[in-house]
Amino acid sequence: MNPTKTRINRIGTILSVICTVAEAVLAVFMVISGVGACAIAYRGEYEGIFREFYETNTVYRILNSLADLRQMDSRYASAIGCAIAFLTFLVLFLFLKGFRRLLKELIESEHPFSIELAKEIRRSSYVLLLSILYNPIIGAALFLLALLFSYLVEYGAYLQIKADQTNRIQEEMIVSFAEITENKSGQTGQHIRRVSEYTKALAKELGMTEEESENLRLASTMHDLGKLLIPSEILDKPGRLTDEEFAVIRKHPSYGGQLLENVEGDVMELAREVALEHHERIDGKGYPTGKTGEDISLPGRIVAVADVYDALTSRRSYKEAWDEDRAYEEIVKNAGSQFDADVVKAFQSCYPKIQEIRRKFADSAPSASDTTN
Ligand SMILES: [Fe+2]
Ligand SMILES: [Fe+2]
């Protein structure tokens, strides 16, 4: 989970507990002031514990001074004072109840800020204005605080909408890039689709969250982006490639890294890592840099397994598709040398899911022009 969201959740939980305690206190105050209002009105008892609830009360003070001026029974001023106290506690109680519900939403939802939520808080803040009758300073302060909070939520919602728009644009760009790469590299089958789905299954099996796995799925669709810079005569050449031609093809990870060098955004940065490292090997015999072990990023190590498994189980111009069992054995055999052992372990545990993806996105017709993975 995002660290800021973790902090929001922690603060939200603490505030929720404080609100619950405050609600209980307010409920007790409501009972006392409610009983006080009735007792004073019907029996004229306006001394004792009820006095605390109306003496500081603005309305009571005004009514009481009027009663003094006209030499009237101040009992009704006290009763109304108690009733105003009851009303104020009720308003605060309802506000806190609503606020606690909003906190719950804030904790549980991935996108907690919305314009509707901001409007709801603003409406509640106007109701809070009623507490001015009890104490103008406290009432005005509570109203302004609630109003400020509503504008903060609205600003949060605005930022959320902007972030969603940016993500959507990023996603659309990635899908376009993936389609262009697929067309250019002659991978007319569903290679990119399958590799990205295998990648997501492996990422989830390795404990990544849904959001992280989905980001990696998207990023992996661009793993062969560098093939855009490889001459079509080589990519489309039927039959085996010469060593020189293979040397050119092996440049595609570096080209992919260069194409994505100055990108920004979580998914695009992941895509650069994957494009650069999906042909690296744990034992250092991969390319383009010959990195070893954990010097290769986890996304790179995951896509390496997904990519090779799909290359093995797909037809290429120089080989027939291997059957699933043989490809599975090949991946397992190379754990710790070509592939990360933990990723292979995850591959073994989620193999039924991998098979399911392979069947779901099977090529409709074999492509004769595929050259490499
Ligand atoms: Fe590749
Ligand atoms: Fe590939």
PDB file of N, CA, C and O in Angstrom, residues 235-307:
ATOM      1  N   LEU A 235      13.584  -8.557 -38.892  1.00  0.00           N
ATOM      2  CA  LEU A 235      12.448  -9.044 -38.089  1.00  0.00           C
ATOM      3  C   LEU A 235      11.529  -9.950 -38.901  1.00  0.00           C
ATOM      4  O   LEU A 235      10.978 -10.916 -38.383  1.00  0.00           O
ATOM      5  N   ASP A 236      11.362  -9.615 -40.197  1.00  0.00           N
ATOM      6  CA  ASP A 236      10.412 -10.374 -41.023  1.00  0.00           C
ATOM      7  C   ASP A 236      11.069 -11.509 -41.806  1.00  0.00           C
ATOM      8  O   ASP A 236      10.408 -12.186 -42.590  1.00  0.00           O
ATOM      9  N   LYS A 237      12.357 -11.710 -41.600  1.00  0.00           N
ATOM     10  CA  LYS A 237      13.055 -12.712 -42.412  1.00  0.00           C
ATOM     11  C   LYS A 237      12.546 -14.123 -42.087  1.00  0.00           C
ATOM     12  O   LYS A 237      12.539 -14.533 -40.922  1.00  0.00           O
ATOM     13  N   PRO A 238      12.098 -14.831 -43.098  1.00  0.00           N
ATOM     14  CA  PRO A 238      11.673 -16.204 -42.823  1.00  0.00           C
ATOM     15  C   PRO A 238      12.919 -17.081 -42.642  1.00  0.00           C
ATOM     16  O   PRO A 238      13.957 -16.822 -43.233  1.00  0.00           O
ATOM     17  N   GLY A 239      12.829 -18.085 -41.841  1.00  0.00           N
ATOM     18  CA  GLY A 239      13.965 -18.990 -41.639  1.00  0.00           C
ATOM     19  C   GLY A 239      14.935 -18.465 -40.600  1.00  0.00           C
ATOM     20  O   GLY A 239      14.717 -17.448 -39.956  1.00  0.00           O
ATOM     21  N   ARG A 240      16.030 -19.243 -40.451  1.00  0.00           N
ATOM     22  CA  ARG A 240      17.014 -18.916 -39.408  1.00  0.00           C
ATOM     23  C   ARG A 240      17.755 -17.624 -39.686  1.00  0.00           C
ATOM     24  O   ARG A 240      18.009 -17.288 -40.842  1.00  0.00           O
ATOM     25  N   LEU A 241      18.134 -16.925 -38.633  1.00  0.00           N
ATOM     26  CA  LEU A 241      18.904 -15.686 -38.782  1.00  0.00           C
ATOM     27  C   LEU A 241      20.390 -16.014 -38.722  1.00  0.00           C
ATOM     28  O   LEU A 241      20.803 -16.985 -38.091  1.00  0.00           O
ATOM     29  N   THR A 242      21.178 -15.173 -39.374  1.00  0.00           N
ATOM     30  CA  THR A 242      22.641 -15.335 -39.283  1.00  0.00           C
ATOM     31  C   THR A 242      23.093 -14.767 -37.933  1.00  0.00           C
ATOM     32  O   THR A 242      22.337 -14.077 -37.258  1.00  0.00           O
ATOM     33  N   ASP A 243      24.351 -15.048 -37.554  1.00  0.00           N
ATOM     34  CA  ASP A 243      24.867 -14.534 -36.270  1.00  0.00           C
ATOM     35  C   ASP A 243      24.824 -13.013 -36.233  1.00  0.00           C
ATOM     36  O   ASP A 243      24.528 -12.412 -35.212  1.00  0.00           O
ATOM     37  N   GLU A 244      25.153 -12.403 -37.405  1.00  0.00           N
ATOM     38  CA  GLU A 244      25.159 -10.927 -37.462  1.00  0.00           C
ATOM     39  C   GLU A 244      23.731 -10.393 -37.230  1.00  0.00           C
ATOM     40  O   GLU A 244      23.533  -9.415 -36.531  1.00  0.00           O
ATOM     41  N   GLU A 245      22.776 -11.068 -37.857  1.00  0.00           N
ATOM     42  CA  GLU A 245      21.386 -10.614 -37.708  1.00  0.00           C
ATOM     43  C   GLU A 245      20.913 -10.785 -36.262  1.00  0.00           C
ATOM     44  O   GLU A 245      20.230  -9.930 -35.717  1.00  0.00           O
ATOM     45  N   PHE A 246      21.329 -11.881 -35.642  1.00  0.00           N
ATOM     46  CA  PHE A 246      20.976 -12.084 -34.233  1.00  0.00           C
ATOM     47  C   PHE A 246      21.585 -10.987 -33.369  1.00  0.00           C
ATOM     48  O   PHE A 246      20.963 -10.490 -32.420  1.00  0.00           O
ATOM     49  N   ALA A 247      22.829 -10.606 -33.736  1.00  0.00           N
ATOM     50  CA  ALA A 247      23.510  -9.548 -32.964  1.00  0.00           C
ATOM     51  C   ALA A 247      22.707  -8.249 -33.038  1.00  0.00           C
ATOM     52  O   ALA A 247      22.605  -7.517 -32.055  1.00  0.00           O
ATOM     53  N   VAL A 248      22.108  -8.001 -34.209  1.00  0.00           N
ATOM     54  CA  VAL A 248      21.292  -6.776 -34.354  1.00  0.00           C
ATOM     55  C   VAL A 248      20.027  -6.892 -33.486  1.00  0.00           C
ATOM     56  O   VAL A 248      19.666  -5.973 -32.755  1.00  0.00           O
ATOM     57  N   ILE A 249      19.384  -8.062 -33.558  1.00  0.00           N
ATOM     58  CA  ILE A 249      18.157  -8.269 -32.771  1.00  0.00           C
ATOM     59  C   ILE A 249      18.429  -8.099 -31.271  1.00  0.00           C
ATOM     60  O   ILE A 249      17.612  -7.547 -30.532  1.00  0.00           O
ATOM     61  N   ARG A 250      19.630  -8.570 -30.870  1.00  0.00           N
ATOM     62  CA  ARG A 250      19.960  -8.498 -29.439  1.00  0.00           C
ATOM     63  C   ARG A 250      20.142  -7.061 -28.937  1.00  0.00           C
ATOM     64  O   ARG A 250      20.300  -6.840 -27.736  1.00  0.00           O
ATOM     65  N   LYS A 251      20.072  -6.133 -29.869  1.00  0.00           N
ATOM     66  CA  LYS A 251      20.178  -4.732 -29.429  1.00  0.00           C
ATOM     67  C   LYS A 251      18.819  -4.185 -28.961  1.00  0.00           C
ATOM     68  O   LYS A 251      18.749  -3.084 -28.432  1.00  0.00           O
ATOM     69  N   HIS A 252      17.736  -4.945 -29.192  1.00  0.00           N
ATOM     70  CA  HIS A 252      16.416  -4.349 -28.914  1.00  0.00           C
ATOM     71  C   HIS A 252      16.190  -3.971 -27.450  1.00  0.00           C
ATOM     72  O   HIS A 252      15.518  -2.961 -27.194  1.00  0.00           O
ATOM     73  N   PRO A 253      16.753  -4.694 -26.449  1.00  0.00           N
ATOM     74  CA  PRO A 253      16.546  -4.209 -25.068  1.00  0.00           C
ATOM     75  C   PRO A 253      17.174  -2.825 -24.837  1.00  0.00           C
ATOM     76  O   PRO A 253      16.556  -1.960 -24.220  1.00  0.00           O
ATOM     77  N   SER A 254      18.392  -2.616 -25.391  1.00  0.00           N
ATOM     78  CA  SER A 254      19.035  -1.297 -25.207  1.00  0.00           C
ATOM     79  C   SER A 254      18.232  -0.216 -25.917  1.00  0.00           C
ATOM     80  O   SER A 254      18.035   0.875 -25.381  1.00  0.00           O
ATOM     81  N   TYR A 255      17.766  -0.546 -27.126  1.00  0.00           N
ATOM     82  CA  TYR A 255      16.955   0.439 -27.862  1.00  0.00           C
ATOM     83  C   TYR A 255      15.690   0.790 -27.074  1.00  0.00           C
ATOM     84  O   TYR A 255      15.301   1.953 -26.976  1.00  0.00           O
ATOM     85  N   GLY A 256      15.056  -0.248 -26.496  1.00  0.00           N
ATOM     86  CA  GLY A 256      13.837  -0.024 -25.694  1.00  0.00           C
ATOM     87  C   GLY A 256      14.143   0.906 -24.529  1.00  0.00           C
ATOM     88  O   GLY A 256      13.383   1.839 -24.245  1.00  0.00           O
ATOM     89  N   GLY A 257      15.270   0.646 -23.861  1.00  0.00           N
ATOM     90  CA  GLY A 257      15.674   1.484 -22.729  1.00  0.00           C
ATOM     91  C   GLY A 257      15.899   2.919 -23.168  1.00  0.00           C
ATOM     92  O   GLY A 257      15.497   3.862 -22.471  1.00  0.00           O
ATOM     93  N   GLN A 258      16.527   3.086 -24.354  1.00  0.00           N
ATOM     94  CA  GLN A 258      16.793   4.450 -24.845  1.00  0.00           C
ATOM     95  C   GLN A 258      15.485   5.170 -25.182  1.00  0.00           C
ATOM     96  O   GLN A 258      15.307   6.342 -24.863  1.00  0.00           O
ATOM     97  N   LEU A 259      14.576   4.436 -25.843  1.00  0.00           N
ATOM     98  CA  LEU A 259      13.292   5.060 -26.211  1.00  0.00           C
ATOM     99  C   LEU A 259      12.522   5.542 -24.985  1.00  0.00           C
ATOM    100  O   LEU A 259      11.798   6.527 -25.041  1.00  0.00           O
ATOM    101  N   LEU A 260      12.715   4.813 -23.887  1.00  0.00           N
ATOM    102  CA  LEU A 260      11.953   5.159 -22.676  1.00  0.00           C
ATOM    103  C   LEU A 260      12.799   5.905 -21.646  1.00  0.00           C
ATOM    104  O   LEU A 260      12.413   6.022 -20.480  1.00  0.00           O
ATOM    105  N   GLU A 261      13.933   6.426 -22.104  1.00  0.00           N
ATOM    106  CA  GLU A 261      14.898   6.999 -21.162  1.00  0.00           C
ATOM    107  C   GLU A 261      14.338   8.161 -20.335  1.00  0.00           C
ATOM    108  O   GLU A 261      14.567   8.241 -19.138  1.00  0.00           O
ATOM    109  N   ASN A 262      13.618   9.055 -20.979  1.00  0.00           N
ATOM    110  CA  ASN A 262      13.200  10.267 -20.245  1.00  0.00           C
ATOM    111  C   ASN A 262      11.742  10.252 -19.814  1.00  0.00           C
ATOM    112  O   ASN A 262      11.159  11.296 -19.548  1.00  0.00           O
ATOM    113  N   VAL A 263      11.158   9.060 -19.733  1.00  0.00           N
ATOM    114  CA  VAL A 263       9.738   9.015 -19.374  1.00  0.00           C
ATOM    115  C   VAL A 263       9.552   9.227 -17.875  1.00  0.00           C
ATOM    116  O   VAL A 263      10.469   9.022 -17.089  1.00  0.00           O
ATOM    117  N   GLU A 264       8.352   9.653 -17.526  1.00  0.00           N
ATOM    118  CA  GLU A 264       8.003   9.818 -16.111  1.00  0.00           C
ATOM    119  C   GLU A 264       6.722   9.052 -15.827  1.00  0.00           C
ATOM    120  O   GLU A 264       5.962   8.753 -16.730  1.00  0.00           O
ATOM    121  N   GLY A 265       6.491   8.745 -14.570  1.00  0.00           N
ATOM    122  CA  GLY A 265       5.279   8.012 -14.196  1.00  0.00           C
ATOM    123  C   GLY A 265       5.652   6.578 -13.832  1.00  0.00           C
ATOM    124  O   GLY A 265       6.552   6.002 -14.425  1.00  0.00           O
ATOM    125  N   ASP A 266       4.922   6.041 -12.834  1.00  0.00           N
ATOM    126  CA  ASP A 266       5.232   4.707 -12.297  1.00  0.00           C
ATOM    127  C   ASP A 266       5.313   3.651 -13.392  1.00  0.00           C
ATOM    128  O   ASP A 266       6.272   2.884 -13.470  1.00  0.00           O
ATOM    129  N   VAL A 267       4.260   3.602 -14.237  1.00  0.00           N
ATOM    130  CA  VAL A 267       4.188   2.522 -15.229  1.00  0.00           C
ATOM    131  C   VAL A 267       5.289   2.674 -16.282  1.00  0.00           C
ATOM    132  O   VAL A 267       5.938   1.700 -16.666  1.00  0.00           O
ATOM    133  N   MET A 268       5.511   3.903 -16.736  1.00  0.00           N
ATOM    134  CA  MET A 268       6.514   4.117 -17.782  1.00  0.00           C
ATOM    135  C   MET A 268       7.925   3.798 -17.271  1.00  0.00           C
ATOM    136  O   MET A 268       8.749   3.244 -18.001  1.00  0.00           O
ATOM    137  N   GLU A 269       8.189   4.135 -16.013  1.00  0.00           N
ATOM    138  CA  GLU A 269       9.507   3.820 -15.462  1.00  0.00           C
ATOM    139  C   GLU A 269       9.690   2.302 -15.332  1.00  0.00           C
ATOM    140  O   GLU A 269      10.763   1.766 -15.589  1.00  0.00           O
ATOM    141  N   LEU A 270       8.612   1.623 -14.945  1.00  0.00           N
ATOM    142  CA  LEU A 270       8.647   0.151 -14.882  1.00  0.00           C
ATOM    143  C   LEU A 270       8.896  -0.418 -16.271  1.00  0.00           C
ATOM    144  O   LEU A 270       9.665  -1.372 -16.457  1.00  0.00           O
ATOM    145  N   ALA A 271       8.230   0.197 -17.258  1.00  0.00           N
ATOM    146  CA  ALA A 271       8.352  -0.268 -18.643  1.00  0.00           C
ATOM    147  C   ALA A 271       9.803  -0.165 -19.111  1.00  0.00           C
ATOM    148  O   ALA A 271      10.315  -1.050 -19.807  1.00  0.00           O
ATOM    149  N   ARG A 272      10.488   0.905 -18.726  1.00  0.00           N
ATOM    150  CA  ARG A 272      11.891   1.063 -19.125  1.00  0.00           C
ATOM    151  C   ARG A 272      12.741  -0.064 -18.526  1.00  0.00           C
ATOM    152  O   ARG A 272      13.546  -0.682 -19.214  1.00  0.00           O
ATOM    153  N   GLU A 273      12.490  -0.344 -17.233  1.00  0.00           N
ATOM    154  CA  GLU A 273      13.239  -1.396 -16.541  1.00  0.00           C
ATOM    155  C   GLU A 273      13.053  -2.745 -17.245  1.00  0.00           C
ATOM    156  O   GLU A 273      14.007  -3.474 -17.513  1.00  0.00           O
ATOM    157  N   VAL A 274      11.791  -3.019 -17.562  1.00  0.00           N
ATOM    158  CA  VAL A 274      11.440  -4.295 -18.186  1.00  0.00           C
ATOM    159  C   VAL A 274      12.030  -4.396 -19.601  1.00  0.00           C
ATOM    160  O   VAL A 274      12.584  -5.430 -19.988  1.00  0.00           O
ATOM    161  N   ALA A 275      11.902  -3.284 -20.369  1.00  0.00           N
ATOM    162  CA  ALA A 275      12.430  -3.290 -21.746  1.00  0.00           C
ATOM    163  C   ALA A 275      13.937  -3.536 -21.724  1.00  0.00           C
ATOM    164  O   ALA A 275      14.472  -4.284 -22.547  1.00  0.00           O
ATOM    165  N   LEU A 276      14.619  -2.968 -20.756  1.00  0.00           N
ATOM    166  CA  LEU A 276      16.079  -3.100 -20.678  1.00  0.00           C
ATOM    167  C   LEU A 276      16.523  -4.482 -20.200  1.00  0.00           C
ATOM    168  O   LEU A 276      17.554  -4.993 -20.630  1.00  0.00           O
ATOM    169  N   GLU A 277      15.753  -5.090 -19.276  1.00  0.00           N
ATOM    170  CA  GLU A 277      16.280  -6.247 -18.546  1.00  0.00           C
ATOM    171  C   GLU A 277      15.611  -7.589 -18.849  1.00  0.00           C
ATOM    172  O   GLU A 277      15.975  -8.582 -18.241  1.00  0.00           O
ATOM    173  N   HIS A 278      14.658  -7.621 -19.778  1.00  0.00           N
ATOM    174  CA  HIS A 278      13.935  -8.892 -19.925  1.00  0.00           C
ATOM    175  C   HIS A 278      14.747  -9.994 -20.589  1.00  0.00           C
ATOM    176  O   HIS A 278      14.312 -11.143 -20.628  1.00  0.00           O
ATOM    177  N   HIS A 279      15.943  -9.672 -21.110  1.00  0.00           N
ATOM    178  CA  HIS A 279      16.809 -10.740 -21.654  1.00  0.00           C
ATOM    179  C   HIS A 279      18.054 -10.951 -20.800  1.00  0.00           C
ATOM    180  O   HIS A 279      18.975 -11.654 -21.216  1.00  0.00           O
ATOM    181  N   GLU A 280      18.100 -10.322 -19.615  1.00  0.00           N
ATOM    182  CA  GLU A 280      19.213 -10.572 -18.701  1.00  0.00           C
ATOM    183  C   GLU A 280      19.000 -11.939 -18.047  1.00  0.00           C
ATOM    184  O   GLU A 280      17.863 -12.425 -17.966  1.00  0.00           O
ATOM    185  N   ARG A 281      20.100 -12.550 -17.575  1.00  0.00           N
ATOM    186  CA  ARG A 281      19.994 -13.850 -16.894  1.00  0.00           C
ATOM    187  C   ARG A 281      20.640 -13.737 -15.512  1.00  0.00           C
ATOM    188  O   ARG A 281      21.596 -12.992 -15.327  1.00  0.00           O
ATOM    189  N   ILE A 282      20.129 -14.540 -14.580  1.00  0.00           N
ATOM    190  CA  ILE A 282      20.657 -14.526 -13.205  1.00  0.00           C
ATOM    191  C   ILE A 282      22.157 -14.847 -13.191  1.00  0.00           C
ATOM    192  O   ILE A 282      22.917 -14.285 -12.421  1.00  0.00           O
ATOM    193  N   ASP A 283      22.580 -15.777 -14.088  1.00  0.00           N
ATOM    194  CA  ASP A 283      24.000 -16.183 -14.095  1.00  0.00           C
ATOM    195  C   ASP A 283      24.895 -15.206 -14.879  1.00  0.00           C
ATOM    196  O   ASP A 283      26.089 -15.457 -15.072  1.00  0.00           O
ATOM    197  N   GLY A 284      24.335 -14.113 -15.343  1.00  0.00           N
ATOM    198  CA  GLY A 284      25.147 -13.090 -16.017  1.00  0.00           C
ATOM    199  C   GLY A 284      25.386 -13.352 -17.497  1.00  0.00           C
ATOM    200  O   GLY A 284      26.129 -12.603 -18.140  1.00  0.00           O
ATOM    201  N   LYS A 285      24.758 -14.430 -18.036  1.00  0.00           N
ATOM    202  CA  LYS A 285      24.997 -14.737 -19.457  1.00  0.00           C
ATOM    203  C   LYS A 285      23.955 -14.088 -20.372  1.00  0.00           C
ATOM    204  O   LYS A 285      23.870 -14.425 -21.556  1.00  0.00           O
ATOM    205  N   GLY A 286      23.174 -13.195 -19.832  1.00  0.00           N
ATOM    206  CA  GLY A 286      22.141 -12.553 -20.659  1.00  0.00           C
ATOM    207  C   GLY A 286      22.666 -11.304 -21.340  1.00  0.00           C
ATOM    208  O   GLY A 286      23.855 -11.008 -21.313  1.00  0.00           O
ATOM    209  N   TYR A 287      21.766 -10.575 -21.952  1.00  0.00           N
ATOM    210  CA  TYR A 287      22.129  -9.329 -22.598  1.00  0.00           C
ATOM    211  C   TYR A 287      21.074  -8.268 -22.303  1.00  0.00           C
ATOM    212  O   TYR A 287      19.978  -8.625 -21.882  1.00  0.00           O
ATOM    213  N   PRO A 288      21.346  -6.983 -22.417  1.00  0.00           N
ATOM    214  CA  PRO A 288      22.502  -6.352 -23.083  1.00  0.00           C
ATOM    215  C   PRO A 288      23.715  -6.135 -22.152  1.00  0.00           C
ATOM    216  O   PRO A 288      24.808  -5.948 -22.641  1.00  0.00           O
ATOM    217  N   THR A 289      23.512  -6.167 -20.804  1.00  0.00           N
ATOM    218  CA  THR A 289      24.652  -5.800 -19.951  1.00  0.00           C
ATOM    219  C   THR A 289      25.282  -6.976 -19.214  1.00  0.00           C
ATOM    220  O   THR A 289      26.360  -6.846 -18.657  1.00  0.00           O
ATOM    221  N   GLY A 290      24.622  -8.123 -19.166  1.00  0.00           N
ATOM    222  CA  GLY A 290      25.159  -9.267 -18.428  1.00  0.00           C
ATOM    223  C   GLY A 290      25.074  -9.090 -16.916  1.00  0.00           C
ATOM    224  O   GLY A 290      25.896  -9.618 -16.166  1.00  0.00           O
ATOM    225  N   LYS A 291      24.057  -8.343 -16.475  1.00  0.00           N
ATOM    226  CA  LYS A 291      23.832  -8.183 -15.026  1.00  0.00           C
ATOM    227  C   LYS A 291      23.576  -9.549 -14.403  1.00  0.00           C
ATOM    228  O   LYS A 291      23.076 -10.464 -15.072  1.00  0.00           O
ATOM    229  N   THR A 292      23.849  -9.651 -13.083  1.00  0.00           N
ATOM    230  CA  THR A 292      23.600 -10.934 -12.396  1.00  0.00           C
ATOM    231  C   THR A 292      22.635 -10.749 -11.232  1.00  0.00           C
ATOM    232  O   THR A 292      22.485  -9.643 -10.728  1.00  0.00           O
ATOM    233  N   GLY A 293      22.048 -11.878 -10.802  1.00  0.00           N
ATOM    234  CA  GLY A 293      21.214 -11.943  -9.585  1.00  0.00           C
ATOM    235  C   GLY A 293      20.274 -10.771  -9.421  1.00  0.00           C
ATOM    236  O   GLY A 293      19.552 -10.387 -10.339  1.00  0.00           O
ATOM    237  N   GLU A 294      20.325 -10.213  -8.184  1.00  0.00           N
ATOM    238  CA  GLU A 294      19.360  -9.160  -7.861  1.00  0.00           C
ATOM    239  C   GLU A 294      19.748  -7.796  -8.416  1.00  0.00           C
ATOM    240  O   GLU A 294      19.054  -6.805  -8.169  1.00  0.00           O
ATOM    241  N   ASP A 295      20.857  -7.746  -9.175  1.00  0.00           N
ATOM    242  CA  ASP A 295      21.159  -6.494  -9.895  1.00  0.00           C
ATOM    243  C   ASP A 295      20.118  -6.298 -10.989  1.00  0.00           C
ATOM    244  O   ASP A 295      19.882  -5.185 -11.460  1.00  0.00           O
ATOM    245  N   ILE A 296      19.525  -7.427 -11.387  1.00  0.00           N
ATOM    246  CA  ILE A 296      18.412  -7.337 -12.355  1.00  0.00           C
ATOM    247  C   ILE A 296      17.160  -7.058 -11.525  1.00  0.00           C
ATOM    248  O   ILE A 296      16.924  -7.729 -10.519  1.00  0.00           O
ATOM    249  N   SER A 297      16.381  -6.070 -11.939  1.00  0.00           N
ATOM    250  CA  SER A 297      15.198  -5.719 -11.133  1.00  0.00           C
ATOM    251  C   SER A 297      14.202  -6.884 -11.115  1.00  0.00           C
ATOM    252  O   SER A 297      14.188  -7.712 -12.039  1.00  0.00           O
ATOM    253  N   LEU A 298      13.356  -6.922 -10.054  1.00  0.00           N
ATOM    254  CA  LEU A 298      12.357  -7.997  -9.968  1.00  0.00           C
ATOM    255  C   LEU A 298      11.418  -7.981 -11.186  1.00  0.00           C
ATOM    256  O   LEU A 298      11.166  -9.038 -11.770  1.00  0.00           O
ATOM    257  N   PRO A 299      10.946  -6.788 -11.614  1.00  0.00           N
ATOM    258  CA  PRO A 299      10.097  -6.790 -12.826  1.00  0.00           C
ATOM    259  C   PRO A 299      10.817  -7.431 -14.016  1.00  0.00           C
ATOM    260  O   PRO A 299      10.225  -8.195 -14.770  1.00  0.00           O
ATOM    261  N   GLY A 300      12.118  -7.131 -14.178  1.00  0.00           N
ATOM    262  CA  GLY A 300      12.886  -7.715 -15.273  1.00  0.00           C
ATOM    263  C   GLY A 300      12.969  -9.229 -15.146  1.00  0.00           C
ATOM    264  O   GLY A 300      12.808  -9.961 -16.127  1.00  0.00           O
ATOM    265  N   ARG A 301      13.162  -9.721 -13.918  1.00  0.00           N
ATOM    266  CA  ARG A 301      13.272 -11.172 -13.684  1.00  0.00           C
ATOM    267  C   ARG A 301      11.935 -11.879 -13.919  1.00  0.00           C
ATOM    268  O   ARG A 301      11.890 -13.010 -14.391  1.00  0.00           O
ATOM    269  N   ILE A 302      10.845 -11.171 -13.587  1.00  0.00           N
ATOM    270  CA  ILE A 302       9.509 -11.774 -13.788  1.00  0.00           C
ATOM    271  C   ILE A 302       9.200 -11.878 -15.280  1.00  0.00           C
ATOM    272  O   ILE A 302       8.807 -12.944 -15.789  1.00  0.00           O
ATOM    273  N   VAL A 303       9.409 -10.771 -16.006  1.00  0.00           N
ATOM    274  CA  VAL A 303       9.060 -10.770 -17.432  1.00  0.00           C
ATOM    275  C   VAL A 303       9.953 -11.752 -18.199  1.00  0.00           C
ATOM    276  O   VAL A 303       9.519 -12.360 -19.182  1.00  0.00           O
ATOM    277  N   ALA A 304      11.184 -11.956 -17.726  1.00  0.00           N
ATOM    278  CA  ALA A 304      12.082 -12.910 -18.398  1.00  0.00           C
ATOM    279  C   ALA A 304      11.428 -14.304 -18.444  1.00  0.00           C
ATOM    280  O   ALA A 304      11.415 -14.960 -19.493  1.00  0.00           O
ATOM    281  N   VAL A 305      10.859 -14.732 -17.311  1.00  0.00           N
ATOM    282  CA  VAL A 305      10.217 -16.051 -17.259  1.00  0.00           C
ATOM    283  C   VAL A 305       8.980 -16.066 -18.164  1.00  0.00           C
ATOM    284  O   VAL A 305       8.785 -16.991 -18.975  1.00  0.00           O
ATOM    285  N   ALA A 306       8.143 -15.019 -18.039  1.00  0.00           N
ATOM    286  CA  ALA A 306       6.912 -14.955 -18.828  1.00  0.00           C
ATOM    287  C   ALA A 306       7.221 -14.974 -20.329  1.00  0.00           C
ATOM    288  O   ALA A 306       6.579 -15.694 -21.112  1.00  0.00           O
ATOM    289  N   ASP A 307       8.240 -14.210 -20.721  1.00  0.00           N
ATOM    290  CA  ASP A 307       8.591 -14.061 -22.138  1.00  0.00           C
ATOM    291  C   ASP A 307       9.122 -15.377 -22.722  1.00  0.00           C
ATOM    292  O   ASP A 307       8.705 -15.813 -23.803  1.00  0.00           O
TER     293      ASP A 307
END
